[in-house]
XYZ file of C-alpha atoms in Angstrom:
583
model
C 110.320 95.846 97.336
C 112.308 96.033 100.551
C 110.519 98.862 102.125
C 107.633 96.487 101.594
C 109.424 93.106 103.206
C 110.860 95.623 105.773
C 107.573 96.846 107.270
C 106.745 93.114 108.369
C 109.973 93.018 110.992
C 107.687 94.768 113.512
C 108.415 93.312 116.527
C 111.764 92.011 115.932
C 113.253 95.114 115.175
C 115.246 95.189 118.309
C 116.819 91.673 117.870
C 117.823 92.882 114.074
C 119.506 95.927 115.621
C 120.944 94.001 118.120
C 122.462 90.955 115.944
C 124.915 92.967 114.398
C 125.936 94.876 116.728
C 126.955 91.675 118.719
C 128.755 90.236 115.543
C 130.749 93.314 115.243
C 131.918 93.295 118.983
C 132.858 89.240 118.175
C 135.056 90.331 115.204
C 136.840 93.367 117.287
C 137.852 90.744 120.262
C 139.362 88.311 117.643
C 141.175 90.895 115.822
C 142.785 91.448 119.206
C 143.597 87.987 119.388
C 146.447 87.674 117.032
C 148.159 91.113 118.340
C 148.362 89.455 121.716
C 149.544 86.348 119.962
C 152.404 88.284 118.409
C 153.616 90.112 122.257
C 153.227 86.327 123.631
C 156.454 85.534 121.185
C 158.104 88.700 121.050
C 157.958 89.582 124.544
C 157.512 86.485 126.399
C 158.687 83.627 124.751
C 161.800 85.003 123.376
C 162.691 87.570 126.110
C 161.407 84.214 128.666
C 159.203 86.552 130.593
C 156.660 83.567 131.672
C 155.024 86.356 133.686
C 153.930 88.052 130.695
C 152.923 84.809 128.895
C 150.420 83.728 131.576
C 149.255 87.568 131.666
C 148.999 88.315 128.323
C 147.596 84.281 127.811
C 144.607 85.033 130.180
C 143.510 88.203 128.552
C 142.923 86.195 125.694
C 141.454 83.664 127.237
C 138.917 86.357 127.990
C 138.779 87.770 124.720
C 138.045 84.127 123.152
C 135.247 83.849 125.911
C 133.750 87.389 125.263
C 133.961 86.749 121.888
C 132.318 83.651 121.863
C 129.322 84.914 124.137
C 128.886 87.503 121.933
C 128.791 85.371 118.608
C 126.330 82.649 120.634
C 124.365 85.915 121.358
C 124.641 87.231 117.818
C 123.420 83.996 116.699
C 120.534 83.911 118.770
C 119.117 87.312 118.308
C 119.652 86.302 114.547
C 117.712 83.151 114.220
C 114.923 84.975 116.232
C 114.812 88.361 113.989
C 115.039 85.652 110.932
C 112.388 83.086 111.720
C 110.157 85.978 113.300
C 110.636 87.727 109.835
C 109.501 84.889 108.134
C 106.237 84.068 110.440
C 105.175 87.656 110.185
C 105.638 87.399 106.106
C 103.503 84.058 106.083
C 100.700 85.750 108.167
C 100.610 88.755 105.989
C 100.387 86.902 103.023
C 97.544 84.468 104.688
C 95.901 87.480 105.536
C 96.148 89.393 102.529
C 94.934 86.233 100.693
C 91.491 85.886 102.383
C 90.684 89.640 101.229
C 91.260 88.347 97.584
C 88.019 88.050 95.747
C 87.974 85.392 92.878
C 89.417 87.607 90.365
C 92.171 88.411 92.380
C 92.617 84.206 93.406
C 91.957 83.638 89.639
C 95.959 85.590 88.615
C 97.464 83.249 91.175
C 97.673 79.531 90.670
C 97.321 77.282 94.109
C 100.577 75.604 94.050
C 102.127 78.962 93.236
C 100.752 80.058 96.164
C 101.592 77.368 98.299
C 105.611 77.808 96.857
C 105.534 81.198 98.109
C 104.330 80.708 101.580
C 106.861 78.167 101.868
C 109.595 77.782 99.462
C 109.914 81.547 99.001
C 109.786 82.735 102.303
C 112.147 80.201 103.633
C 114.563 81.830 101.239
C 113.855 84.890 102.233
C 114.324 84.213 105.875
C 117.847 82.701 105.082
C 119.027 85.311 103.619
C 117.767 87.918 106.104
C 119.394 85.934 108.309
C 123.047 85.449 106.597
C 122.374 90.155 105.975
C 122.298 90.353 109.870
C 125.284 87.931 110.884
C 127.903 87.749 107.739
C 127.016 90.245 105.900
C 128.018 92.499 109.030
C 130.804 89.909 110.093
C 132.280 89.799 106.886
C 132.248 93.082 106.140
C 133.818 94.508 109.433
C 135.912 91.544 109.751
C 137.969 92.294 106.132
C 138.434 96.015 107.420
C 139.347 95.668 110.847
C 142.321 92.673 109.233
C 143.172 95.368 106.539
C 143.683 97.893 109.426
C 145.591 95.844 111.462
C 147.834 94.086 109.188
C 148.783 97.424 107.919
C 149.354 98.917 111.384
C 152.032 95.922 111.732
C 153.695 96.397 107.931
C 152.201 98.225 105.030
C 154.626 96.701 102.824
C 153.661 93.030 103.490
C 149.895 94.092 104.099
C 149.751 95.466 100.359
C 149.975 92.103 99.107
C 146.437 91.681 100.876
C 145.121 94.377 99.323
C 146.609 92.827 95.621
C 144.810 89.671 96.366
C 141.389 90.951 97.636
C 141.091 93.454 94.579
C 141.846 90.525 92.143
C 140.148 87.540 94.138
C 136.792 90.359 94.604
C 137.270 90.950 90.439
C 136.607 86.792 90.401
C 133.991 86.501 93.018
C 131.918 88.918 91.195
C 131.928 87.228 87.724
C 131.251 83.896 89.550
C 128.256 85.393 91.170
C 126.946 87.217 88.303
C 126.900 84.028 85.864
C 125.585 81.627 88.649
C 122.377 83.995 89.773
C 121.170 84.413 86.559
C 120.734 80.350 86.747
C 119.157 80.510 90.456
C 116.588 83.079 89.373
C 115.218 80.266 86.828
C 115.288 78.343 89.304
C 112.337 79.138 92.291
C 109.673 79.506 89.561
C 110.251 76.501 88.793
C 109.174 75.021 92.367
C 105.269 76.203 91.145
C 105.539 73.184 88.153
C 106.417 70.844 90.694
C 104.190 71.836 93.349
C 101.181 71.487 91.058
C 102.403 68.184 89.720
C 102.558 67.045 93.445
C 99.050 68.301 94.130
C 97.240 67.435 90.841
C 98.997 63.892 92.235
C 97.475 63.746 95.889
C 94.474 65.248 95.173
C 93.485 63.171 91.939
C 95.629 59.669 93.326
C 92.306 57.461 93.555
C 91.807 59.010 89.949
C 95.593 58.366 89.241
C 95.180 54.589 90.672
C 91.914 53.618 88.772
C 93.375 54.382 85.755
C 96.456 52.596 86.133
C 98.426 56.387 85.404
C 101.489 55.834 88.226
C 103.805 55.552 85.672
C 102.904 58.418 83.836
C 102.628 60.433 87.196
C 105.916 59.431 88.214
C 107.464 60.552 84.765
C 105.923 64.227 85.325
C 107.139 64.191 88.281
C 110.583 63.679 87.167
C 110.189 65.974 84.518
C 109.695 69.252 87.107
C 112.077 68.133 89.447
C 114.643 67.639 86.460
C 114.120 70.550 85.397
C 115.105 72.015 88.548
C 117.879 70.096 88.879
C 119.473 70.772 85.355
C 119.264 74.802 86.802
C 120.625 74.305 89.839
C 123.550 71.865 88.674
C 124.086 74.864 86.144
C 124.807 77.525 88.700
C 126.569 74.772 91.228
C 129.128 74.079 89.020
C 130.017 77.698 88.620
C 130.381 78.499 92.075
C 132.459 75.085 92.265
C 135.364 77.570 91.090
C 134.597 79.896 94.249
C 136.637 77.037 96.356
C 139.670 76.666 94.022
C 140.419 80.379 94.129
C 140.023 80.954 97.360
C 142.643 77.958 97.692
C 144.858 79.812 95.128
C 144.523 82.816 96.504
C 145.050 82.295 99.947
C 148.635 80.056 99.850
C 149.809 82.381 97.429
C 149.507 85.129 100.025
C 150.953 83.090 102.755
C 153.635 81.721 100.339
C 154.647 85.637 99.633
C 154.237 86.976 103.298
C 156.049 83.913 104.213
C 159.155 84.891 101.887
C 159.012 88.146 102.120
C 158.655 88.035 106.062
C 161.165 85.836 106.777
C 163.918 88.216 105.010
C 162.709 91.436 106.869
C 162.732 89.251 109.926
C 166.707 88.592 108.916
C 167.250 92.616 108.509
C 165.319 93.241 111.908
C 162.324 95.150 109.834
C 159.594 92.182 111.314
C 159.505 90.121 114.152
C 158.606 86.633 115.058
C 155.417 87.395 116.084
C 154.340 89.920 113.786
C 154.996 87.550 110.763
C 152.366 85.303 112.616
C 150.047 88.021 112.870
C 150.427 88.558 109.649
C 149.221 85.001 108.224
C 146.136 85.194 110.650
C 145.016 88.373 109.190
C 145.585 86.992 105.765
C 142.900 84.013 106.566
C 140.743 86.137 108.242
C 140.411 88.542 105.033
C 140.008 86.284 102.662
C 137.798 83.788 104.498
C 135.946 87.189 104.956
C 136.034 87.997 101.254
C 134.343 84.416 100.624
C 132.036 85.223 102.984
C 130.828 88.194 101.382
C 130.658 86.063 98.046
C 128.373 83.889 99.348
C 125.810 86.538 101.145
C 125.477 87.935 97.721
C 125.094 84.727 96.083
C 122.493 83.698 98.809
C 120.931 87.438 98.463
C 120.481 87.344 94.417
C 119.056 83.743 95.067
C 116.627 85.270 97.348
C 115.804 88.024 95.103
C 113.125 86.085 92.308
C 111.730 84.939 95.871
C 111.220 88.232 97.438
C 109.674 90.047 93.969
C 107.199 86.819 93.876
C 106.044 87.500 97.453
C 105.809 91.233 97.106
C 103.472 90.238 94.272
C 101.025 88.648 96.813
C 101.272 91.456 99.541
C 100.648 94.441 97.178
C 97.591 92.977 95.587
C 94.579 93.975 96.642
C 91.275 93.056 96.331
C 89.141 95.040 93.452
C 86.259 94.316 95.749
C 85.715 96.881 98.659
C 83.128 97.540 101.189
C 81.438 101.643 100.152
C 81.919 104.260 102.390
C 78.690 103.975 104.713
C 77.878 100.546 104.035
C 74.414 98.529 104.879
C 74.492 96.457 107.328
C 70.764 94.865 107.284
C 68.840 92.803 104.262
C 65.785 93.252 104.594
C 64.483 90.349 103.040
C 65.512 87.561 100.651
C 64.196 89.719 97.347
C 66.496 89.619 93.976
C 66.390 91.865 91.096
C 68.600 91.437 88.131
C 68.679 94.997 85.957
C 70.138 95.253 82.507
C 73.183 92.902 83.968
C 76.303 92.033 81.866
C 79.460 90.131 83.229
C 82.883 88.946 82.156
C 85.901 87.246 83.853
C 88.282 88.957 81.885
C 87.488 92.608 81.004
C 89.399 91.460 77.247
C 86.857 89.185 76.987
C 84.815 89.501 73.526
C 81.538 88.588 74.528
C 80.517 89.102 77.924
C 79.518 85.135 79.843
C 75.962 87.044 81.739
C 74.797 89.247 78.638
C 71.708 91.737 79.354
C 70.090 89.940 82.574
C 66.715 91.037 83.843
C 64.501 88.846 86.525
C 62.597 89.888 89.510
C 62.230 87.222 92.432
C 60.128 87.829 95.334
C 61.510 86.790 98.932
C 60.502 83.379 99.823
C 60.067 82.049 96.083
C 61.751 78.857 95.194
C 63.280 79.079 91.794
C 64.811 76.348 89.778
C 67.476 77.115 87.495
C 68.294 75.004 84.242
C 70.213 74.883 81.185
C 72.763 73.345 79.620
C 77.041 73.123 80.458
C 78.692 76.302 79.899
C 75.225 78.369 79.907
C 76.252 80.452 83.269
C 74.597 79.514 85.738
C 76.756 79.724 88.473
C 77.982 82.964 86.783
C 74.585 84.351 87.645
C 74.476 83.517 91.212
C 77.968 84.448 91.843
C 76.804 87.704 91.575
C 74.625 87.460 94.540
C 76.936 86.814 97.240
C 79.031 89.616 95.540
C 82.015 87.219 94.185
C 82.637 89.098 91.269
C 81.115 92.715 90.575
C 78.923 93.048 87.508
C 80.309 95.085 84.447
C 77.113 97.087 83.887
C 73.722 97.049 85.052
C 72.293 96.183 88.670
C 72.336 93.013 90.969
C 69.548 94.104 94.096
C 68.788 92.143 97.306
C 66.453 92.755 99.426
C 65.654 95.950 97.255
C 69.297 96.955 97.715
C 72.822 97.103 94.981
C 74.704 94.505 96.834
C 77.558 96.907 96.002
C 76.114 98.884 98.697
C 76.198 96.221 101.272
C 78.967 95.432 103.715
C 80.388 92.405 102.309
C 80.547 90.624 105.102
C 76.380 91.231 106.383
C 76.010 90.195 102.681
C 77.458 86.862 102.277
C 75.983 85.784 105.793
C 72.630 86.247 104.398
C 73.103 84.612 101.252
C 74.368 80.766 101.726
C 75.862 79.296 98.993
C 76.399 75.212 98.464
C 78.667 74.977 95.940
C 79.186 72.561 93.233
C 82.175 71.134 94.728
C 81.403 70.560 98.251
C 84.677 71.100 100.412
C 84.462 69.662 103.948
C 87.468 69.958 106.534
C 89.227 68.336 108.818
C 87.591 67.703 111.711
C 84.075 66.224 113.386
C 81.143 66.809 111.665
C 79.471 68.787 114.553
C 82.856 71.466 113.777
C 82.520 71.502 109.748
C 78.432 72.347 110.696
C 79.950 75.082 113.091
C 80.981 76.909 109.714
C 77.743 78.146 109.356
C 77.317 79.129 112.807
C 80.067 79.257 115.124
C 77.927 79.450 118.080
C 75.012 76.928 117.004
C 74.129 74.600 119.828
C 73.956 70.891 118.856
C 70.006 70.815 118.791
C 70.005 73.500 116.157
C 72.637 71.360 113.909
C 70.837 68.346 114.533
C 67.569 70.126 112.933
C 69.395 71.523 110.037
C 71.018 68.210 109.472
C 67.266 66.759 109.694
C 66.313 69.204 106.971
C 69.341 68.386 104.939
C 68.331 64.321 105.376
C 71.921 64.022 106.880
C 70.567 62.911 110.292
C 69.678 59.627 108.397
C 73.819 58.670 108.058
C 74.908 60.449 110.872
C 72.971 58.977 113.108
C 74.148 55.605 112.183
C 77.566 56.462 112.623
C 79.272 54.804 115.866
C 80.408 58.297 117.151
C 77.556 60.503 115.408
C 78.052 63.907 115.420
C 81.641 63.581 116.281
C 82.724 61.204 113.701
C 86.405 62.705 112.684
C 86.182 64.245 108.821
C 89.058 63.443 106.631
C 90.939 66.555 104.875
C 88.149 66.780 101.589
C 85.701 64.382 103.677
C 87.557 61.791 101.871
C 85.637 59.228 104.470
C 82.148 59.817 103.272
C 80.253 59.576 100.374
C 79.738 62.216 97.763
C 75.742 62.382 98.703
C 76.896 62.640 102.313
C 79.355 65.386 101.292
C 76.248 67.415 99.902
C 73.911 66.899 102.886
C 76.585 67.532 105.244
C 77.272 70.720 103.096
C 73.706 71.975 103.057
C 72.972 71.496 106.535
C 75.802 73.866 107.080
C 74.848 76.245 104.950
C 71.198 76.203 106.849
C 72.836 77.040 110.103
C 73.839 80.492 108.252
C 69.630 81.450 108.799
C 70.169 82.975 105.645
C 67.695 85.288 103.077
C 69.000 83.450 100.215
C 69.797 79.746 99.850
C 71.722 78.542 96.584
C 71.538 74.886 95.962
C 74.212 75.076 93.042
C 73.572 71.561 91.591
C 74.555 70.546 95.364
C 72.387 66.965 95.352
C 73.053 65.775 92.505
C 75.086 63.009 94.277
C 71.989 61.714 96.559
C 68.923 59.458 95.024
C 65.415 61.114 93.704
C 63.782 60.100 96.846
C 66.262 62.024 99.014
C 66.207 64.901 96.790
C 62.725 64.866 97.054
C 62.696 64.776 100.999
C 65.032 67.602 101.142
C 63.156 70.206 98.877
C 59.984 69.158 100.680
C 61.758 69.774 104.727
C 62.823 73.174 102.584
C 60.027 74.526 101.279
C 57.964 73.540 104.214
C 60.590 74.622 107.357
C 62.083 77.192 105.729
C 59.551 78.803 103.535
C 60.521 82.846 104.082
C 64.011 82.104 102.427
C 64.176 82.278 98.620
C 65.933 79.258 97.324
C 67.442 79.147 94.314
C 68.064 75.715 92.798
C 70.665 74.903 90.362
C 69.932 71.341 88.731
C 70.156 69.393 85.614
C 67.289 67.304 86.007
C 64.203 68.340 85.591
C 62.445 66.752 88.350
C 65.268 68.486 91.151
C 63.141 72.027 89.816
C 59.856 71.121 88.535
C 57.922 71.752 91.629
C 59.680 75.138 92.200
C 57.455 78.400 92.386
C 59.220 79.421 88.753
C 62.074 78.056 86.691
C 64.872 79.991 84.918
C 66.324 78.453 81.334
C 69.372 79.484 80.569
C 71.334 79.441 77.094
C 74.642 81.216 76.360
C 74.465 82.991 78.686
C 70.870 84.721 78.665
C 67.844 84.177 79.955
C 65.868 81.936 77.236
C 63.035 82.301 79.656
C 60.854 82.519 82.952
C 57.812 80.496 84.121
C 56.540 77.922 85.865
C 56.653 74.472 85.103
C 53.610 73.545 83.171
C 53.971 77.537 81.454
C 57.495 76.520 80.117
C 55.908 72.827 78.829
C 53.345 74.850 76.819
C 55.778 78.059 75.321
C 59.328 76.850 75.817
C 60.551 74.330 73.162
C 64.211 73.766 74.844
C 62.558 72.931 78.186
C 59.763 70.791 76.630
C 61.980 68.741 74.890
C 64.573 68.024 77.536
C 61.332 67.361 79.636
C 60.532 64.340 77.413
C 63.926 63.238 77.242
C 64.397 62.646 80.790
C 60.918 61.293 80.851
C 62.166 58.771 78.309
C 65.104 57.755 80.529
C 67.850 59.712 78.491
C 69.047 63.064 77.250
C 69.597 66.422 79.150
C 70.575 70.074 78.595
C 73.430 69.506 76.705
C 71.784 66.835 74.274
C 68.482 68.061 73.226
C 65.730 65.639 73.230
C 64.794 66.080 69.425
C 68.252 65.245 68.257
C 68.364 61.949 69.778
């Protein structure tokens, strides 16, 4: 785990060297500071050599200036080693995430991904910071006070060493009770990050339904349950404060004591006694110090396993040795396929596919919910790898493609159409980065979303909401096809993508595709029967299989499923999940 969050310092190395290095030159000049303190008394004040007071007074005005250069130094070199850490551990995460295929996204939850690029790392960069500056401070700060308190008196300097054994014996049981509470804690933060998002995302949802209330109480719920956790392991560490407090005018009630009869018998001096009670705060402050950084450090630790978990996993999907970069044409062969999500899985969702399409074919594709159709044309664009059997394009194993070639040349509109931020001339640009605005004005045209955006005040550069929250959900699909057509792909998948606009503008859409675009094979994924009818061939799937392959009138005449859907919808009612003879 740390050699892993170590190799993402890269460039900040030098300021991680550097930070406490500086922090142990600050805690050498004010560990000088006292012994001058003690020769100002000693030597000045009571011998009243006011020479030697200004002298010896100057050199540590120096020393409290060096010293506090090199802290301000220390500090900066710290928050830029820590915050650097912490942007290189976001991009490599970011990074690592767009190489996931779905199976990889599918182990990871999206608000448990969002509390690791944020929540986590944050704690990870505050503790990286608090290693480099207290855990060195603290540290060389409690040794170089041992050192020199016992250079003045090992007698009186052994009551230190009583107190930090005993106060250490403390600190550690604190610790260990309250960071078994803080590691409950963090995974925590994914329950109340998804309540948040399930919130925004679903809020006109939330707000038809009148479900604020209930909302609010989930809400409450995660972030109580937080709260209980952390109140735990707070009021443990509340003790932290009270022993320090304990510990601390003990010592100085002892050395006081103690120092003030040696000082009688000439075995002390003024100013060594007051040496004496600085060293005493700065080794226990030190000692509390070091409490904390291990607190801080254990806190860290659930944080720093969860986002090791996201930079070792890779992606079970890899490009082959000499890949292909070229499809030759938009052909698909399904051999002997079978498919599962989970490799547990009893029965397999794609079992024993076999079809043959021919490049430039338009094939409808039609069954009922649940009776994998998207399953089947995930396969194409190489989402998930098939268990057994063969998925060719363009008379090629897409396993043998590079991934990247592959998934240019076969588009994909998805069932949930995601738009982003931005105009509508920039979420066309997905398809084709360098498109100029006559070609996304034609595939807009084909997609029948010149229609709206024409109408539109600022047209083409109308600003898209995050989720094109500003447009319709017919608009959404246009917008989303026409992108997709900017791709020039092989393959276009139309995965039940209009089945927000009206029959006439479905109708107008298939036509501009089968007549401007006729070289690409189109696959179309519909529930109604009159989105496929006209298609070169239609698929019906059930459960998972192919129930069978034909043209329209063909599956009127053989196919009972598709016959009696057929008059169903003809009828006005019924689909693929409510077969027309039960009705």
């Amino acid at each position: 785990m740390i050699k892993t969050l170590a190799a993402h310092i890269k460039q900040y190395k030098t300021a991680s060297i550097l930070t406490p290095l500086f922090m142990i030159v600050e805690v050498i000049l004010e560990m000088m500071i006292p012994l001058l303190m003690a020769s100002i008394i000693d030597d000045g004040v009571e011998k009243g050599d006011m020479h030697h007071i200004y002298m010896v007074g100057i050199c540590m005005v120096l020393l409290a200036a060096l010293g506090l250069l090199t802290g301000v130094l220390g500090g900066k070199f710290g928050a830029r080693a820590s915050a650097g850490f912490a942007k290189n551990l976001r991009e490599a995460m970011f990074n690592n995430i767009q190489t996931f295929s779905f199976s990889n996204i599918d182990k990871f939850s999206t608000p448990s991904l969002v509390t690791r690029l944020t929540t986590d790392v944050t704690n990870i960069q505050n503790a990286f910071q608090m290693l480099l500056r207290m855990f060195t401070r603290a540290p060389s700060s409690l040794i170089c006070a041992m050192v020199m308190a016992f250079s003045i008196n090992a007698r009186l300097a052994s009551i230190y060493l009583v107190a930090v054994i005993a106060l250490g014996i403390c600190l550690f049981f604190i610790m260990f009770r309250a960071t078994r509470y803080f590691k409950q804690a963090f995974p925590k933060y994914d329950d109340l990050n998804e309540s948040i998002q399930e919130n925004v995302s679903g809020i006109r949802v939330v707000k038809a339904y009148v479900r604020e209330d209930y909302e609010t109480e989930k809400l409450k719920k995660s972030s109580g349950n937080i709260y209980k956790i952390f109140i735990k392991a707070e009021k443990i560490l509340t003790f932290n404060a009270p022993l320090m407090q304990i510990t601390v005018y003990s010592c100085i009630l002892l050395i006081s004591w103690i120092g003030a009869r040696m000082i009688v018998v000439d075995d002390l001096t003024t100013g060594q006694l007051m040496s004496l009670l600085t060293y005493c705060m700065n080794i226990l402050m030190s000692l509390m110090m070091l409490s904390m950084v291990f607190v801080m450090v254990t806190m860290s630790q659930a944080s720093a396993e969860r986002i090791c978990e996201v930079l070792n996993e890779k992606s079970d999907l890899h490009n082959p040795e000499d890949p292909c970069y070229e499809v030759k044409d938009g052909s698909i062969e399904f051999r002997h396929v079978n498919f599962s999500y989970h490799k547990t899985s009893e029965k397999p969702v794609l079992q024993d596919i076999n079809l043959s399409i021919r490049a430039g074919e338009t094939i409808g594709i039609i069954g009922g919910t649940g009776s994998a159709k998207t399953s089947l044309i995930n396969m194409l664009s190489r989402l998930y790898d098939v268990d057994s059997g063969q998925v060719l394009v363009g008379g090629r194993d897409v396993r043998e493609y590079d991934m990247d070639t592959l998934r240019n040349q076969v588009a994909v509109v998805l069932q949930k159409n995601v738009l982003f931020s931005g105009t509508i001339l920039e979420n066309l640009r997905w398809g084709d980065k360098d498109a100029s605005f006559e070609e996304c004005r034609r595939a807009c045209r084909l997609a029948c979303a010149d229609e709206f955006i024409e109408r539109m005040p600022q047209g083409y550069d109308t600003y898209i909401e995050q989720g094109g929250s500003n447009v319709s959900g017919g608009q959404k699909q246009r917008l989303c096809i026409a992108r997709a057509l900017l791709k020039k792909p092989r393959i276009l998948i139309l995965d039940d993508s209009t089945s927000a606009v009206d029959t006439a503008t479905d109708s107008k859409i298939r036509t501009a595709l089968r007549e401007e675009i006729p070289n690409t094979t189109k696959l179309i994924i519909a529930q109604r029967i009159s989105s496929v009818q006209h298609a070169d061939r239609i698929i019906v799937m059930e459960d998972g299989r192919v129930n069978d392959f034909d043209t329209h009138e063909e599956l009127l005449k053989n196919n009972e499923i598709y016959r009696e859907v057929y008059e169903s919808q003809m009828r006005g009612s019924g689909d693929f999940d409510e077969k027309g003879g039960e009705q």
